[in-house]
Short mmCIF file of C-alpha atoms in Angstrom, two decimals:
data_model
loop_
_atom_site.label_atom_id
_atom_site.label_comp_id
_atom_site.label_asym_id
_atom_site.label_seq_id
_atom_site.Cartn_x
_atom_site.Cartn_y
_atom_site.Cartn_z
CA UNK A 17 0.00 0.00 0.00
CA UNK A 18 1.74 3.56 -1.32
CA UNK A 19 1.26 6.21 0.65
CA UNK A 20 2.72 8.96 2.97
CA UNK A 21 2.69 8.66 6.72
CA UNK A 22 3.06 10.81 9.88
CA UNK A 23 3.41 9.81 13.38
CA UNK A 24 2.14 10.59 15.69
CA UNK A 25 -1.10 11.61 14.75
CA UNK A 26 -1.25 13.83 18.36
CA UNK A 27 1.46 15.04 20.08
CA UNK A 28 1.69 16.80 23.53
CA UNK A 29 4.92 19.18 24.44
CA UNK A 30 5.77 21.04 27.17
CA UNK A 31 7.57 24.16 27.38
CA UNK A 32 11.02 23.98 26.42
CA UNK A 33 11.18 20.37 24.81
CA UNK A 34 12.05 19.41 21.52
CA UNK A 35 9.93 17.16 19.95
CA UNK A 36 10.35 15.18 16.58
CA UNK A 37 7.59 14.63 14.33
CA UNK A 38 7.61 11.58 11.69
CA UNK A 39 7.51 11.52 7.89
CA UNK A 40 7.90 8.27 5.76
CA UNK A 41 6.84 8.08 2.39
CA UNK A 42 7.65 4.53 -0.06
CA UNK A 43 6.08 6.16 -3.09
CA UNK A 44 9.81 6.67 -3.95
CA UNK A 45 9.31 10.51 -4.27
CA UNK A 46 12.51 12.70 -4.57
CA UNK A 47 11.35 15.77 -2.66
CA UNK A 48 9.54 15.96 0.72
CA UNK A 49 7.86 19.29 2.64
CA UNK A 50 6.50 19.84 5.66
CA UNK A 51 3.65 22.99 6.44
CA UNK A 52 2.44 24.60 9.32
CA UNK A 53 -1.57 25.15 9.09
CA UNK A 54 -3.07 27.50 12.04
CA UNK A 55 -6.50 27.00 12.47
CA UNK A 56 -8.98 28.26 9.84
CA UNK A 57 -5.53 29.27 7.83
CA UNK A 58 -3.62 28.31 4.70
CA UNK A 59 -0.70 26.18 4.84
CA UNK A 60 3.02 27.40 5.14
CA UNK A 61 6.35 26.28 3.86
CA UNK A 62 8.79 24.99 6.96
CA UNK A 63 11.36 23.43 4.64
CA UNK A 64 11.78 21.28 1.95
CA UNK A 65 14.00 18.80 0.20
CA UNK A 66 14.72 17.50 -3.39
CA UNK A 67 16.94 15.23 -2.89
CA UNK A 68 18.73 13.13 -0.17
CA UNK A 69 21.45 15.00 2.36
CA UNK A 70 19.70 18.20 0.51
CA UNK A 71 17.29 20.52 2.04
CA UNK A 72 16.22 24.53 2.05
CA UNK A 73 14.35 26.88 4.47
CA UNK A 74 10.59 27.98 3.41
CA UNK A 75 8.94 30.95 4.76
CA UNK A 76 8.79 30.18 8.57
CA UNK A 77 12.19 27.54 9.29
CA UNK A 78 12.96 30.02 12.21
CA UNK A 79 12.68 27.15 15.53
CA UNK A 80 12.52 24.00 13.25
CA UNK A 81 15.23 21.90 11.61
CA UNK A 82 15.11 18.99 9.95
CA UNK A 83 16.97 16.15 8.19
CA UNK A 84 16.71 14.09 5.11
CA UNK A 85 19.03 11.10 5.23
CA UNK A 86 17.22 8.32 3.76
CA UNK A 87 15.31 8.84 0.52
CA UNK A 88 11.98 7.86 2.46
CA UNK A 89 11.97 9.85 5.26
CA UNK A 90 11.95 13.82 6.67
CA UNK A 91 11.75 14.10 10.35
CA UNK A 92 10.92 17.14 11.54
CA UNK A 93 12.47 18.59 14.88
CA UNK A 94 10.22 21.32 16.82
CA UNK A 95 13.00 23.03 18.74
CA UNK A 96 12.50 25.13 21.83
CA UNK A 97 13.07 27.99 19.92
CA UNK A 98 10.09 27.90 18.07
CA UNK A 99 7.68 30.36 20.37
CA UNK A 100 4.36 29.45 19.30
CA UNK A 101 4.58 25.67 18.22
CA UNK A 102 0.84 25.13 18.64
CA UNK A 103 -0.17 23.77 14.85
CA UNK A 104 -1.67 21.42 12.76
CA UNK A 105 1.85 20.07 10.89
CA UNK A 106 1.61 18.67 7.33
CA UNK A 107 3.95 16.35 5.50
CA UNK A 108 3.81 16.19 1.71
CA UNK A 109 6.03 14.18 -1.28
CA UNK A 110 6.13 14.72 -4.89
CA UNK A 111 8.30 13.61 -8.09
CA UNK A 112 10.84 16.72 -8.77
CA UNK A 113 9.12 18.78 -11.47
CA UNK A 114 6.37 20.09 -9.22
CA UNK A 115 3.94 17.25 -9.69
CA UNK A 116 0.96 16.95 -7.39
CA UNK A 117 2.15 16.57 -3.98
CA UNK A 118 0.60 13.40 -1.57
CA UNK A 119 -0.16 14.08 1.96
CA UNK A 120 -0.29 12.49 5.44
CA UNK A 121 -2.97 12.82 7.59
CA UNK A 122 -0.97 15.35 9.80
CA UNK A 123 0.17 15.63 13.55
CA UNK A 124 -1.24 17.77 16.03
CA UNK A 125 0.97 19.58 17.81
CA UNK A 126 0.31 20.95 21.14
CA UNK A 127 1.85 22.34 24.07
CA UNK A 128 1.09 21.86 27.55
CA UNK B 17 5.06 35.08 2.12
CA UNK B 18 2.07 33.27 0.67
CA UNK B 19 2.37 33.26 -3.08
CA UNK B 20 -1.18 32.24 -3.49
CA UNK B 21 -4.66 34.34 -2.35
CA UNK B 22 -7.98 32.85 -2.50
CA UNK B 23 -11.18 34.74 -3.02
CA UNK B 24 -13.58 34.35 -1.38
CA UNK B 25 -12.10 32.97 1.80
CA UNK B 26 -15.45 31.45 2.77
CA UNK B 27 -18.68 30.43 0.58
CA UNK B 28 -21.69 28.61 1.44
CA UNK B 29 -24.67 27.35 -1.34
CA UNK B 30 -27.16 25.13 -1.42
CA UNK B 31 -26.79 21.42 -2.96
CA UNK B 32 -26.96 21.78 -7.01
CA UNK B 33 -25.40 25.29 -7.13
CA UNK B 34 -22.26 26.00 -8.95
CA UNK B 35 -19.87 27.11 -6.41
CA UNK B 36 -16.88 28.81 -7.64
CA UNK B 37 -13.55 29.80 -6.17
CA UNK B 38 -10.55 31.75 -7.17
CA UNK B 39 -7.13 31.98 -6.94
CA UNK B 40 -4.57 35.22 -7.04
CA UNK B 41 -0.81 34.85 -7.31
CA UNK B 42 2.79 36.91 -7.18
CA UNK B 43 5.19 35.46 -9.70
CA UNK B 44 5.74 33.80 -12.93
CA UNK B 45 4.86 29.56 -12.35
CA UNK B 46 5.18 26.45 -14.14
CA UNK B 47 2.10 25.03 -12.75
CA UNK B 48 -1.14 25.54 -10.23
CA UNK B 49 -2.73 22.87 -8.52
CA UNK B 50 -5.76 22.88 -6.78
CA UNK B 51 -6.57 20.24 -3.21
CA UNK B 52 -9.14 19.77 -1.50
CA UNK B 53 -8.95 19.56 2.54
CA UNK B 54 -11.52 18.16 4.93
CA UNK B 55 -11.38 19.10 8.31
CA UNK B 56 -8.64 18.07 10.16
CA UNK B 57 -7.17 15.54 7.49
CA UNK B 58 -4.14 16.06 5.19
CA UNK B 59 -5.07 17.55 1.60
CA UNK B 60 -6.15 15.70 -1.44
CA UNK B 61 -4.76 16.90 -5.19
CA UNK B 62 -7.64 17.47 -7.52
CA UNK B 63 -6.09 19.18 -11.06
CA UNK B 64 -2.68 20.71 -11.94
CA UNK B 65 -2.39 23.21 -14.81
CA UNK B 66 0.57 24.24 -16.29
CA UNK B 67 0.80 27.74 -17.57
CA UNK B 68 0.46 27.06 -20.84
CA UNK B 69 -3.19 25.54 -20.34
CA UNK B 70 -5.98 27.92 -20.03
CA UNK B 71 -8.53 25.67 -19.01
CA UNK B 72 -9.36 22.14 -17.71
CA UNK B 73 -11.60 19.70 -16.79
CA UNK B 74 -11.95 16.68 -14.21
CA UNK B 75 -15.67 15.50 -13.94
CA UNK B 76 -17.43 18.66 -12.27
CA UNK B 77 -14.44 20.37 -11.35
CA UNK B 78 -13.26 23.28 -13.83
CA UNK B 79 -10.18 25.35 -13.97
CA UNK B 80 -9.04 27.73 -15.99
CA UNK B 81 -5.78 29.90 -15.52
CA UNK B 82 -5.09 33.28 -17.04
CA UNK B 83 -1.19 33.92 -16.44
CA UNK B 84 -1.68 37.58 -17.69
CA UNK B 85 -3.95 38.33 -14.97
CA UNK B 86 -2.02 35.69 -12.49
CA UNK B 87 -5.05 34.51 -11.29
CA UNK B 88 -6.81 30.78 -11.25
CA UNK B 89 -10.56 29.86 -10.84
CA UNK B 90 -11.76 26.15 -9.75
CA UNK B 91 -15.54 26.46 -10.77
CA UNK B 92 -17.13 22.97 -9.12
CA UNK B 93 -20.84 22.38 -10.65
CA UNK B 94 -23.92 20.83 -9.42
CA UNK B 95 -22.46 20.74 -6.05
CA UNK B 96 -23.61 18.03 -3.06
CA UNK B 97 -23.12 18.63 0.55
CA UNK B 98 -19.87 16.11 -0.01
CA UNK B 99 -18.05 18.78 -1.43
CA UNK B 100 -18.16 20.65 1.71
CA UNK B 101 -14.32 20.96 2.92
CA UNK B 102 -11.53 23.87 2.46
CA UNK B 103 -9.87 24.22 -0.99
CA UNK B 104 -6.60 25.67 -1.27
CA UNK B 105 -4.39 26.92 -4.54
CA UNK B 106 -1.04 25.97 -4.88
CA UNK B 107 2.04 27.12 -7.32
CA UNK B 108 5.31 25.83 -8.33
CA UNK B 109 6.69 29.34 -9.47
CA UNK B 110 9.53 29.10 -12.07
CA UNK B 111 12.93 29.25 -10.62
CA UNK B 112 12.00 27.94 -7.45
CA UNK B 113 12.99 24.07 -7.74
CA UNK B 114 10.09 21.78 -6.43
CA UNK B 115 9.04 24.59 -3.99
CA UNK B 116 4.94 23.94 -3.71
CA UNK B 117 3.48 27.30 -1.63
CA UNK B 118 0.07 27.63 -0.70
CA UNK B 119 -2.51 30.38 -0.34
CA UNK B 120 -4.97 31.01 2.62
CA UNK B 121 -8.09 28.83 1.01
CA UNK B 122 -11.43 28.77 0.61
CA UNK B 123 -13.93 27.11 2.92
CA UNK B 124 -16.80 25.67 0.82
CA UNK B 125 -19.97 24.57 3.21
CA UNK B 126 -22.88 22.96 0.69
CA UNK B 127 -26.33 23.01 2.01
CA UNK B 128 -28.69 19.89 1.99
#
């Protein structure tokens, strides 16, 4: 079964703590993203990747970092730096080219 | 920066109405895709257009894309109440690798 897949699905953090939300895709898709989405809001670029050891800032990296070692995965570090980590984060893969992107079912991030 | 604006950010119409939705954006692209988001899940492609298309069908969905203008519609006919979800533009602007940005979205409810 292809598909994309995030872990966990909620996700509890207190003040301070990073916490590391999964990707893992086997649709053997070069590049990999990960959004933000407030509620009732759009989505927003955190960072994305092409291509494996490879990655570049979107619009909002600031508190977030990430790593792309193995072709099927992105994990996605919430630092403590990141003031307002409170979201709804989405994970997405394509084919390079800007295909249509395929998305998990998100994690919902919240601190206590 | 959101390269993408949708108008109107919220629409509601009964079942069988024609419900249509557009999209505004900054820069040149090589494509615009539209998904489709029900609450709380991850988003679903629907169509991709590449700037050289000006319009394009899939079923009852419609798009059409004037790049003069930079702007998109998705025109979705003889709507049912299980179209009711968020729908959000997306571009791949030109120069800009695999980089998939988002705008704000519209949420579609559809009356019984």
């Amino acid at each position: 079964d292809g598909g994309i897949t995030q872990s966990p699905k909620y996700l509890f953090r207190k003040e301070g703590q990073n916490v590391t939300l999964s990707c893992e895709q086997n649709l053997n898709h070069d590049a990999m993203y990960w959004y933000r989405q407030d509620p009732g809001q759009g989505l927003r670029l955190i960072y994305y990747s092409q291509i494996v050891n490879d990655f570049q800032k979107g619009d909002i990296a600031e508190g977030y970092s990430v790593s792309r070692e193995k072709k099927e995965s992105f994990p996605l570090t919430v630092t403590s730096a990141q003031k307002n980590p409170t979201a709804f984060y989405l994970c997405a893969s394509s084919r390079v080219g800007g295909t249509e992107a395929f998305f998990g079912q998100g994690t919902r991030l919240t601190v206590v | 920066s959101q390269q993408g604006e949708e108008d109107p950010q919220a629409l509601s119409i009964q079942e069988g109405e024609n419900a249509t939705m557009n999209c505004s954006y900054k820069t040149s692209i090589n494509n615009l895709q539209w998904y489709r988001q029900n609450s709380g899940r991850g988003l679903v492609h629907l169509i991709l257009i590449r700037s050289n298309e000006r319009e394009k069908h899939s079923g009852r969905l419609r798009v059409t894309l004037d790049t003069s203008k930079k702007s998109s519609s998705l025109l979705i006919t003889a709507s049912r109440a299980a179209d009711t979800a968020s729908y959000f533009c997306a571009t791949v602007p030109n120069n800009a690798g695999n980089m998939l940005t988002f705008g704000g979205g519209t949420r579609l409810m559809v009356k019984p």
